[in-house]
Amino acid sequence: MRDLLFQGLFRRPHTEPAPALDQAAVQELVTSLGDLARHRLGRSLSIREVDAGSCNGCELEIHALGNAYYDVERFGIRFVASPRHADVLLVTGPVSKNMRDALKATYDATPAPKWVVALGDCAKDGGCFAGSYAVEGGVSAVIPVDLHILGCPPPPLQILQGLLALLDRVDAKV
């Protein structure tokens, strides 16, 4: 036991290297997303994240958007606790039978204009959980979806690119 303690004291910690992303490119992407949100909505983009039965892989990537590396809140993109304050519902995971009614209620509580983003492969079509007795299917089986961001899980930069694509598409319709 003493040997393990000493090894732990003198060994370097095992950490992963920082992402190999260009900080200027990330800043430009997030700035353009924040500017487009303010242009389209007249204010910041508010996102309500809904876990409809996922494995939490996508949630880890969503939480990474708020860390010191990405820090999307400084650009006017914020996550809100209530669907009544949200512009975008960011739904992860296949919709389980237990979450079907809760997801519909959350969608109904979100004021118009509202957009739904299905995040991850499971949210698109149920992923590896498709066909299970406990799964309804993808998000589009329960509520209308405006954008699918694929990946298992999609990295934070891909999530930002998807949100920018959503606002670009919405801005083109107006």
Short mmCIF file of C-alpha atoms in Angstrom, two decimals:
data_model
loop_
_atom_site.label_atom_id
_atom_site.label_comp_id
_atom_site.label_asym_id
_atom_site.label_seq_id
_atom_site.Cartn_x
_atom_site.Cartn_y
_atom_site.Cartn_z
CA MET A 1 0.00 0.00 0.00
CA ARG A 2 2.84 2.34 0.87
CA ASP A 3 4.45 1.68 -2.52
CA LEU A 4 1.24 2.67 -4.33
CA LEU A 5 1.06 5.87 -2.32
CA PHE A 6 4.63 6.84 -3.23
CA GLN A 7 4.07 5.98 -6.88
CA GLY A 8 1.02 8.22 -6.91
CA LEU A 9 2.95 11.08 -5.34
CA PHE A 10 5.87 11.04 -7.77
CA ARG A 11 4.23 10.00 -11.01
CA ARG A 12 2.99 12.65 -13.42
CA PRO A 13 -0.79 12.83 -13.77
CA HIS A 14 -2.39 11.20 -16.79
CA THR A 15 -4.11 13.95 -18.73
CA GLU A 16 -5.22 14.32 -22.28
CA PRO A 17 -3.68 16.98 -24.49
CA ALA A 18 -5.78 20.02 -25.34
CA PRO A 19 -7.90 19.74 -28.49
CA ALA A 20 -5.97 20.44 -31.67
CA LEU A 21 -8.29 23.23 -32.77
CA ASP A 22 -7.39 26.66 -34.00
CA GLN A 23 -8.54 29.03 -31.25
CA ALA A 24 -9.11 31.83 -33.78
CA ALA A 25 -11.36 29.58 -35.89
CA VAL A 26 -13.40 28.56 -32.85
CA GLN A 27 -13.75 32.19 -31.79
CA GLU A 28 -14.81 33.23 -35.30
CA LEU A 29 -17.41 30.44 -35.46
CA VAL A 30 -18.91 31.26 -32.08
CA THR A 31 -18.86 35.02 -32.76
CA SER A 32 -20.70 34.56 -36.06
CA LEU A 33 -23.23 32.28 -34.32
CA GLY A 34 -23.84 34.90 -31.62
CA ASP A 35 -24.11 37.72 -34.18
CA LEU A 36 -26.56 35.76 -36.32
CA ALA A 37 -28.67 34.96 -33.26
CA ARG A 38 -28.84 38.63 -32.31
CA HIS A 39 -29.67 39.57 -35.91
CA ARG A 40 -32.41 36.93 -36.21
CA LEU A 41 -33.84 37.08 -32.70
CA GLY A 42 -32.78 40.54 -31.53
CA ARG A 43 -31.10 38.94 -28.50
CA SER A 44 -29.00 35.99 -27.36
CA LEU A 45 -29.73 32.44 -28.40
CA SER A 46 -31.33 30.50 -25.52
CA ILE A 47 -31.08 26.71 -25.56
CA ARG A 48 -32.96 24.20 -23.45
CA GLU A 49 -31.25 20.82 -23.42
CA VAL A 50 -33.51 17.78 -23.03
CA ASP A 51 -32.14 14.31 -22.34
CA ALA A 52 -34.78 11.98 -23.74
CA GLY A 53 -33.01 8.76 -22.74
CA SER A 54 -29.40 9.04 -23.86
CA CYS A 55 -26.22 7.40 -22.57
CA ASN A 56 -24.88 10.87 -21.55
CA GLY A 57 -22.15 10.92 -24.22
CA CYS A 58 -23.81 13.85 -25.98
CA GLU A 59 -24.38 15.66 -22.68
CA LEU A 60 -20.65 15.56 -21.95
CA GLU A 61 -19.98 17.29 -25.26
CA ILE A 62 -22.74 19.84 -24.59
CA HIS A 63 -21.24 20.59 -21.17
CA ALA A 64 -17.87 21.09 -22.87
CA LEU A 65 -19.38 24.10 -24.66
CA GLY A 66 -19.48 25.88 -21.30
CA ASN A 67 -15.91 25.10 -20.23
CA ALA A 68 -13.04 27.56 -20.40
CA TYR A 69 -11.92 26.42 -23.85
CA TYR A 70 -15.19 27.12 -25.70
CA ASP A 71 -17.05 29.36 -23.20
CA VAL A 72 -20.00 29.99 -25.52
CA GLU A 73 -21.82 32.12 -22.98
CA ARG A 74 -19.45 35.03 -23.62
CA PHE A 75 -20.83 35.13 -27.18
CA GLY A 76 -24.47 35.31 -26.17
CA ILE A 77 -25.35 31.62 -26.37
CA ARG A 78 -26.83 30.44 -23.12
CA PHE A 79 -28.46 27.35 -21.73
CA VAL A 80 -31.68 27.98 -19.83
CA ALA A 81 -33.47 25.93 -17.18
CA SER A 82 -36.99 26.47 -18.46
CA PRO A 83 -38.42 25.75 -21.90
CA ARG A 84 -40.46 28.95 -21.52
CA HIS A 85 -37.21 30.92 -21.94
CA ALA A 86 -35.80 28.87 -24.83
CA ASP A 87 -35.51 29.42 -28.57
CA VAL A 88 -33.98 26.02 -29.32
CA LEU A 89 -34.72 22.60 -27.84
CA LEU A 90 -31.53 20.52 -28.04
CA VAL A 91 -32.71 16.93 -27.63
CA THR A 92 -30.32 14.03 -27.07
CA GLY A 93 -30.82 10.30 -27.06
CA PRO A 94 -33.54 8.06 -28.38
CA VAL A 95 -36.91 9.00 -26.97
CA SER A 96 -37.78 6.43 -24.34
CA LYS A 97 -41.43 5.58 -23.74
CA ASN A 98 -41.15 7.18 -20.29
CA MET A 99 -39.90 10.48 -21.77
CA ARG A 100 -42.38 10.74 -24.66
CA ASP A 101 -44.99 12.79 -22.78
CA ALA A 102 -42.38 14.92 -21.01
CA LEU A 103 -40.73 15.78 -24.34
CA LYS A 104 -44.09 16.73 -25.86
CA ALA A 105 -44.91 18.89 -22.82
CA THR A 106 -41.51 20.61 -23.08
CA TYR A 107 -42.07 21.25 -26.78
CA ASP A 108 -45.54 22.68 -26.10
CA ALA A 109 -44.16 24.92 -23.33
CA THR A 110 -41.53 26.47 -25.62
CA PRO A 111 -42.78 29.73 -27.14
CA ALA A 112 -42.76 30.34 -30.89
CA PRO A 113 -40.57 30.82 -32.82
CA LYS A 114 -38.92 27.62 -31.68
CA TRP A 115 -36.56 25.17 -33.28
CA VAL A 116 -35.74 21.58 -32.40
CA VAL A 117 -32.27 20.12 -32.86
CA ALA A 118 -31.81 16.36 -32.55
CA LEU A 119 -28.24 15.85 -31.33
CA GLY A 120 -26.45 12.56 -31.95
CA ASP A 121 -27.13 9.40 -33.88
CA CYS A 122 -29.55 8.07 -31.28
CA ALA A 123 -31.71 11.20 -31.53
CA LYS A 124 -31.97 10.77 -35.29
CA ASP A 125 -33.34 7.24 -35.48
CA GLY A 126 -32.87 5.54 -32.11
CA GLY A 127 -29.27 4.51 -32.83
CA CYS A 128 -28.20 1.25 -31.24
CA PHE A 129 -31.34 1.37 -29.09
CA ALA A 130 -33.72 1.30 -32.08
CA GLY A 131 -36.26 -1.49 -31.90
CA SER A 132 -36.05 -1.81 -28.12
CA TYR A 133 -39.30 -2.29 -26.26
CA ALA A 134 -38.50 0.82 -24.18
CA VAL A 135 -37.76 3.20 -27.06
CA GLU A 136 -40.22 5.19 -29.18
CA GLY A 137 -37.55 5.95 -31.77
CA GLY A 138 -35.81 9.14 -32.79
CA VAL A 139 -36.91 12.61 -31.75
CA SER A 140 -38.81 13.15 -35.01
CA ALA A 141 -41.15 10.30 -34.03
CA VAL A 142 -42.48 12.50 -31.20
CA ILE A 143 -41.97 16.17 -32.18
CA PRO A 144 -40.99 17.95 -35.42
CA VAL A 145 -37.23 18.32 -35.86
CA ASP A 146 -35.59 21.22 -37.70
CA LEU A 147 -32.00 19.95 -37.70
CA HIS A 148 -30.12 16.71 -37.02
CA ILE A 149 -26.51 16.92 -35.82
CA LEU A 150 -25.01 13.49 -36.36
CA GLY A 151 -22.21 11.83 -34.41
CA CYS A 152 -21.79 9.49 -31.50
CA PRO A 153 -21.27 11.87 -29.79
CA PRO A 154 -20.71 14.92 -31.97
CA PRO A 155 -17.79 17.09 -30.77
CA PRO A 156 -18.48 20.61 -29.46
CA LEU A 157 -17.23 22.28 -32.63
CA GLN A 158 -19.67 20.23 -34.71
CA ILE A 159 -22.50 21.23 -32.36
CA LEU A 160 -21.62 24.90 -32.88
CA GLN A 161 -21.48 24.42 -36.65
CA GLY A 162 -24.90 22.77 -36.55
CA LEU A 163 -26.42 25.64 -34.55
CA LEU A 164 -24.92 28.10 -37.02
CA ALA A 165 -26.40 26.11 -39.92
CA LEU A 166 -29.79 26.17 -38.19
CA LEU A 167 -29.73 29.95 -37.81
CA ASP A 168 -28.44 30.39 -41.39
CA ARG A 169 -31.35 28.30 -42.68
CA VAL A 170 -33.85 30.18 -40.52
CA ASP A 171 -32.39 33.52 -41.62
CA ALA A 172 -32.64 32.48 -45.30
CA LYS A 173 -36.37 31.72 -44.91
CA VAL A 174 -37.13 35.17 -43.50
#
